[in-house]
Coordinates of C-alpha atoms and ligand atoms in Angstrom, one line a residue:
M1 CA -2.2 -17.0 32.9
K2 CA -3.2 -19.9 30.7
I3 CA -2.7 -20.8 26.9
L4 CA -5.6 -22.8 25.4
D5 CA -6.5 -24.3 22.3
L6 CA -9.3 -22.9 20.3
A7 CA -12.6 -24.3 21.6
P8 CA -16.2 -24.0 20.0
E9 CA -17.5 -21.3 22.5
P10 CA -14.7 -18.5 21.8
Y11 CA -14.9 -19.1 18.2
S12 CA -17.0 -16.2 17.1
L13 CA -14.8 -14.1 19.1
Y14 CA -11.2 -15.6 17.5
L15 CA -13.2 -14.8 14.2
Q16 CA -13.7 -11.3 15.4
C17 CA -9.8 -10.8 16.7
L18 CA -11.4 -10.5 20.3
E19 CA -13.2 -7.4 19.1
D20 CA -16.3 -8.2 19.3
W21 CA -17.4 -4.8 20.9
S22 CA -16.1 -3.0 17.7
D23 CA -18.7 -1.6 14.8
E24 CA -15.8 -2.0 12.3
M25 CA -16.1 -6.1 12.8
K26 CA -19.9 -6.0 11.6
D27 CA -18.4 -5.3 8.3
A28 CA -16.1 -8.0 8.0
G29 CA -18.3 -10.8 6.4
N30 CA -18.0 -14.3 6.7
K31 CA -14.7 -14.9 4.7
K32 CA -12.4 -15.6 7.9
D33 CA -15.0 -18.4 8.9
L34 CA -14.7 -19.7 5.3
W35 CA -11.1 -19.4 5.5
F36 CA -10.8 -21.2 8.9
K37 CA -12.7 -23.9 7.9
A38 CA -10.4 -24.6 4.8
M39 CA -7.3 -24.1 6.6
E40 CA -8.1 -26.3 9.6
K41 CA -7.9 -29.2 7.5
N42 CA -4.7 -28.0 6.1
G43 CA -2.9 -27.8 9.5
L44 CA -3.8 -24.4 10.8
R45 CA -3.3 -24.1 14.4
V46 CA -4.9 -21.4 16.8
K47 CA -4.0 -20.6 20.7
L48 CA -5.5 -18.3 22.7
A49 CA -4.5 -16.5 26.0
A50 CA -6.6 -16.1 29.2
N51 CA -5.9 -14.3 32.3
D52 CA -6.5 -16.0 35.5
D53 CA -10.1 -15.4 35.6
G54 CA -10.6 -17.3 32.4
V55 CA -10.7 -13.9 30.2
V56 CA -9.6 -14.1 26.7
G57 CA -7.0 -11.1 26.0
G58 CA -4.6 -12.9 23.4
M59 CA -4.5 -14.9 20.1
I60 CA -2.1 -16.5 17.7
Q61 CA -2.7 -18.3 14.7
Y62 CA 0.0 -20.1 12.5
I63 CA 0.0 -22.3 9.7
P64 CA 2.1 -24.6 7.5
I65 CA 3.8 -22.1 5.3
E66 CA 2.9 -23.8 2.1
R67 CA -0.8 -22.4 2.7
S68 CA 0.1 -19.2 3.8
H69 CA 0.6 -16.0 1.8
V70 CA 4.5 -16.5 1.8
E71 CA 6.9 -18.6 0.4
G72 CA 8.6 -21.2 2.3
D73 CA 9.2 -25.2 2.7
G74 CA 8.8 -26.9 6.0
L75 CA 8.2 -24.0 8.4
Y76 CA 5.0 -22.6 10.0
F77 CA 3.9 -19.1 9.4
I78 CA 2.4 -16.9 12.2
S79 CA 0.0 -14.7 10.0
C80 CA -1.3 -13.1 13.1
I81 CA -0.5 -12.6 17.0
W82 CA -2.8 -10.2 18.7
V83 CA -3.0 -9.1 22.4
H84 CA -6.0 -6.9 22.8
G85 CA -4.9 -3.8 23.6
H86 CA -8.2 -1.3 23.2
K87 CA -9.8 0.0 26.4
Q88 CA -12.9 -0.7 25.0
G89 CA -14.5 -4.7 25.1
R90 CA -12.4 -6.8 27.0
G91 CA -9.7 -4.1 27.8
D92 CA -6.1 -3.6 27.5
F93 CA -4.3 -7.0 28.1
Q94 CA -0.8 -5.6 26.7
K95 CA 2.7 -5.8 28.8
R96 CA 1.9 -8.5 30.9
G97 CA 3.5 -11.4 29.1
M98 CA 0.5 -12.6 27.0
G99 CA 2.5 -12.0 23.8
A100 CA 5.4 -13.7 24.7
A101 CA 3.8 -16.8 25.9
L102 CA 1.6 -16.9 22.6
L103 CA 4.7 -16.9 20.8
N104 CA 6.5 -19.6 23.0
A105 CA 3.5 -21.8 22.6
A106 CA 3.3 -21.6 19.1
E107 CA 7.1 -22.4 18.8
E108 CA 7.1 -25.3 20.9
D109 CA 3.9 -26.6 19.0
A110 CA 5.2 -26.2 15.8
R111 CA 8.7 -27.9 16.9
A112 CA 6.5 -30.8 18.3
L113 CA 4.6 -31.1 15.0
G114 CA 8.3 -31.3 13.2
A115 CA 8.4 -27.8 11.7
K116 CA 12.1 -26.8 10.4
G117 CA 11.5 -23.2 11.7
I118 CA 8.9 -20.5 12.4
A119 CA 8.5 -17.4 10.4
A120 CA 6.5 -14.2 11.2
W121 CA 5.6 -11.1 9.5
G122 CA 6.1 -7.4 11.0
L123 CA 6.7 -4.0 10.0
S124 CA 10.0 -2.0 10.1
L125 CA 8.0 0.9 11.6
P126 CA 7.5 1.5 15.4
F127 CA 3.5 0.7 15.1
W128 CA 1.0 -2.0 14.4
M129 CA 2.6 -5.3 14.1
K130 CA 6.6 -4.3 15.0
A131 CA 9.2 -6.4 13.2
S132 CA 11.4 -5.5 16.4
W133 CA 9.0 -7.0 18.9
F134 CA 9.9 -10.5 17.1
K135 CA 13.6 -9.6 16.8
K136 CA 13.8 -9.4 20.6
H137 CA 12.3 -12.6 20.9
G138 CA 15.3 -14.1 18.4
Y139 CA 13.9 -13.9 15.1
V140 CA 16.0 -12.8 12.5
Q141 CA 15.3 -10.7 9.1
A142 CA 14.6 -12.9 6.0
D143 CA 13.2 -10.9 3.4
K144 CA 11.9 -7.3 3.2
D145 CA 9.1 -5.9 0.6
G146 CA 9.3 -2.3 1.5
I147 CA 8.3 -1.6 5.1
A148 CA 7.0 -5.5 5.5
V149 CA 9.6 -7.6 6.8
L150 CA 9.4 -11.3 7.1
L151 CA 11.1 -12.9 9.9
W152 CA 12.1 -16.1 11.1
K153 CA 13.6 -18.5 13.9
R154 CA 15.5 -21.6 12.6
F155 CA 14.7 -24.9 14.2
S156 CA 17.1 -27.2 11.9
D157 CA 20.2 -26.9 10.0
D158 CA 18.6 -27.9 6.7
A159 CA 15.9 -25.1 7.1
E160 CA 15.8 -22.4 4.0
P161 CA 14.8 -19.0 4.8
P162 CA 11.1 -17.8 3.9
R163 CA 10.5 -15.2 1.1
W164 CA 7.8 -12.6 0.4
I165 CA 5.6 -13.3 -2.7
K166 CA 5.9 -9.8 -4.6
Q167 CA 3.5 -8.4 -6.9
V168 CA 4.0 -9.2 -10.2
R169 CA 0.7 -7.9 -12.1
K170 CA -1.9 -5.7 -11.5
P171 CA -5.5 -5.4 -12.7
V172 CA -6.2 -4.1 -16.4
L173 CA -8.6 -1.1 -17.2
V174 CA -12.2 -2.1 -18.1
P175 CA -13.3 0.1 -21.3
G176 CA -16.2 2.3 -20.5
K177 CA -16.6 1.2 -17.0
V178 CA -14.8 1.8 -13.6
A179 CA -12.8 -1.3 -12.4
V180 CA -12.8 -2.3 -8.9
T181 CA -10.7 -5.4 -8.0
S182 CA -10.5 -6.8 -4.6
F183 CA -8.1 -9.3 -3.6
V184 CA -9.0 -11.4 -0.7
N185 CA -7.4 -14.1 1.2
G186 CA -9.6 -14.3 4.2
W187 CA -6.6 -14.9 7.0
C188 CA -7.3 -11.0 8.1
P189 CA -10.6 -9.4 9.0
A190 CA -9.2 -6.0 8.4
Q191 CA -8.6 -7.0 4.9
N192 CA -12.0 -8.7 5.0
I193 CA -13.9 -5.5 5.9
V194 CA -12.1 -3.6 3.0
Y195 CA -13.3 -6.4 0.2
E196 CA -16.9 -6.2 1.8
R197 CA -16.8 -2.3 1.8
A198 CA -15.6 -2.4 -1.7
K199 CA -18.2 -4.8 -3.0
R200 CA -20.9 -3.0 -1.2
A201 CA -20.1 0.3 -2.5
S202 CA -19.5 -1.1 -5.9
A203 CA -23.0 -2.3 -6.0
E204 CA -24.2 1.6 -5.5
F205 CA -23.2 2.7 -8.7
G206 CA -24.9 -0.2 -10.9
D207 CA -23.4 -0.6 -14.4
A208 CA -20.9 1.9 -14.3
V209 CA -18.5 -0.4 -12.1
V210 CA -17.2 -3.8 -12.5
F211 CA -16.5 -5.3 -9.2
T212 CA -14.1 -8.3 -9.4
E213 CA -13.3 -10.5 -6.5
I214 CA -10.2 -12.4 -7.0
G215 CA -9.8 -15.1 -4.0
T216 CA -6.3 -15.7 -3.3
M217 CA -7.0 -18.7 -0.7
D218 CA -5.5 -20.6 -3.6
K219 CA -2.0 -20.3 -3.5
A220 CA -1.4 -20.6 -7.3
T221 CA -3.8 -17.4 -7.8
M222 CA -1.7 -15.7 -5.4
R223 CA 1.4 -16.4 -7.2
E224 CA -0.2 -15.5 -10.4
W225 CA -0.7 -12.1 -9.3
G226 CA 1.8 -11.9 -6.2
L227 CA -1.0 -10.3 -4.2
S228 CA -2.6 -11.8 -1.0
D229 CA -5.0 -8.6 0.1
A230 CA -5.5 -5.6 -2.0
L231 CA -8.0 -3.2 -3.5
F232 CA -7.3 -1.4 -6.8
I233 CA -9.8 1.2 -8.5
D234 CA -9.0 1.6 -11.9
G235 CA -5.6 0.0 -11.8
K236 CA -4.7 2.3 -8.8
F237 CA -3.5 0.7 -5.9
V238 CA -5.6 1.8 -2.5
R239 CA -4.0 1.7 0.9
T240 CA -5.8 -0.9 2.8
G241 CA -4.2 -0.6 6.3
P242 CA -5.8 0.3 8.4
P243 CA -9.4 -0.3 6.5
P244 CA -10.5 2.9 4.9
S245 CA -14.1 3.5 5.8
Y246 CA -17.0 2.7 3.8
E247 CA -17.8 6.4 2.9
K248 CA -14.1 6.6 1.9
I249 CA -14.2 3.9 -0.4
R250 CA -17.5 4.8 -2.1
K251 CA -16.0 8.5 -2.6
L252 CA -12.9 6.7 -4.5
I253 CA -15.1 5.0 -6.6
G254 CA -17.7 7.6 -7.1
T255 CA -15.0 10.1 -8.1
R256 CA -14.0 7.6 -11.0
V257 CA -17.6 7.2 -12.0
K258 CA -18.0 11.0 -12.1
K259 CA -15.2 10.9 -14.4
L260 CA -16.2 8.2 -16.5
K261 CA -19.9 9.9 -16.9
A262 CA -18.0 13.3 -17.7
G263 CA -16.3 11.7 -20.7
Y264 CA -12.6 12.1 -19.6
K265 CA -11.9 8.8 -17.8
K266 CA -8.4 8.7 -17.8
Ligands
LIG1 C1 3.3 -7.3 19.7 C2 2.3 -7.7 20.6 C3 1.8 -9.2 20.4 C4 3.0 -8.3 22.1 O1 1.9 -8.5 23.0 P1 2.2 -8.3 24.9 O2 1.3 -9.2 25.5 O3 2.2 -6.7 25.0 O4 3.7 -8.7 25.0 P2 4.4 -9.1 26.1 O5 3.7 -8.4 27.3 O6 5.0 -10.5 26.1 O7 5.5 -8.1 25.8 C5 5.4 -6.5 25.7 C6 6.3 -5.9 26.7 O8 5.7 -6.0 28.0 C7 6.8 -6.1 29.0 N1 6.3 -6.9 29.9 C8 5.7 -8.2 29.9 N2 5.3 -8.3 31.2 C9 5.1 -7.2 31.9 C10 4.8 -7.0 33.2 N3 4.2 -8.1 33.6 N4 5.0 -5.9 33.6 C11 5.4 -4.8 32.8 N5 5.9 -5.0 31.6 C12 5.8 -6.2 31.2 C13 7.8 -6.9 28.1 O9 9.1 -6.8 28.7 C14 7.8 -6.4 26.7 O10 8.4 -5.0 26.8 P3 9.5 -4.4 25.5 O11 8.1 -4.2 24.6 O12 9.8 -3.4 26.0 O13 10.2 -5.9 24.9 C15 1.2 -6.6 20.9 O14 1.7 -5.5 21.3 C16 0.3 -6.7 20.2 O15 -0.8 -7.3 19.7 N6 0.4 -5.7 19.0 C17 -0.3 -5.5 18.0 C18 -0.1 -6.6 17.0 C19 -0.6 -6.5 15.8 O16 -1.1 -5.5 15.1 N7 -1.5 -7.7 15.4 C20 -2.3 -7.8 14.4 C21 -1.3 -8.1 13.0 S1 -2.4 -9.5 11.9

């Protein structure tokens, strides 16, 4: 196995989380590309893992924490580590040491860049990105927001633990309209899919729906709301992990539009 830096050739593969086979990814739009181009100038690092035949099976992206969707100082933040685990496309590369090799490479790189430590996020549940996996690799919990755990590994004694940015506001209703508000950062194609679908579905209802995009790549905007990626329909939070289908989002908006038209929007 080899750890590689991101080069132009697998760039589009990286943008699609190595899921070039997936129909879902066709809905991801160009937000990740925009995010990459902005963050590349701000210290974003990406490493890929390839097997002995040169086939890429894993990726990790980490960024100076000041540019990420969490609070911290002098640390790097791993926003995503992913070893392709689906049978489709390039196939299942998990449980062969790629994840550990990517994590080690990121830690070594962050140390060499002078970071005081490295942070990552995971879920306290045994699926998706498990916080327990990082704990096995020496990370400790720094903060918690529901099931979302923020973990870190300290490199120097003067390092301060990272903190979640927590929600402080929610979008307001728009009188006489259905309000669809999409917060989008760009770092996660799954969340970019939600944004693209919500925007497209909103357009289907014409004037009845006001679609608002709130870009959170700008940290001041993110702090103002305490949100990085989220979808609200008439002020109600919609669960977006995993991304709801286009039909589901369209149905949620359509139900509100029907109520609005029936004159009893609540
Ligand atoms: C967490 C994750 C990165 C780990 O990747 P991985 O390549 O499977 O990790 P490793 O191979 O280093 O370790 C996984 C397990 O395989 C075992 N393993 C490693 N090499 C092995 C080998 N050659 N044979 C058998 N088992 C092996 C490890 O001991 C480890 O066991 P454990 O889970 O009981 O501790 C991967 O599971 C993943 O991508 N999960 C989803 C994360 C996600 O949702 N990311 C998106 C967030 S934006």
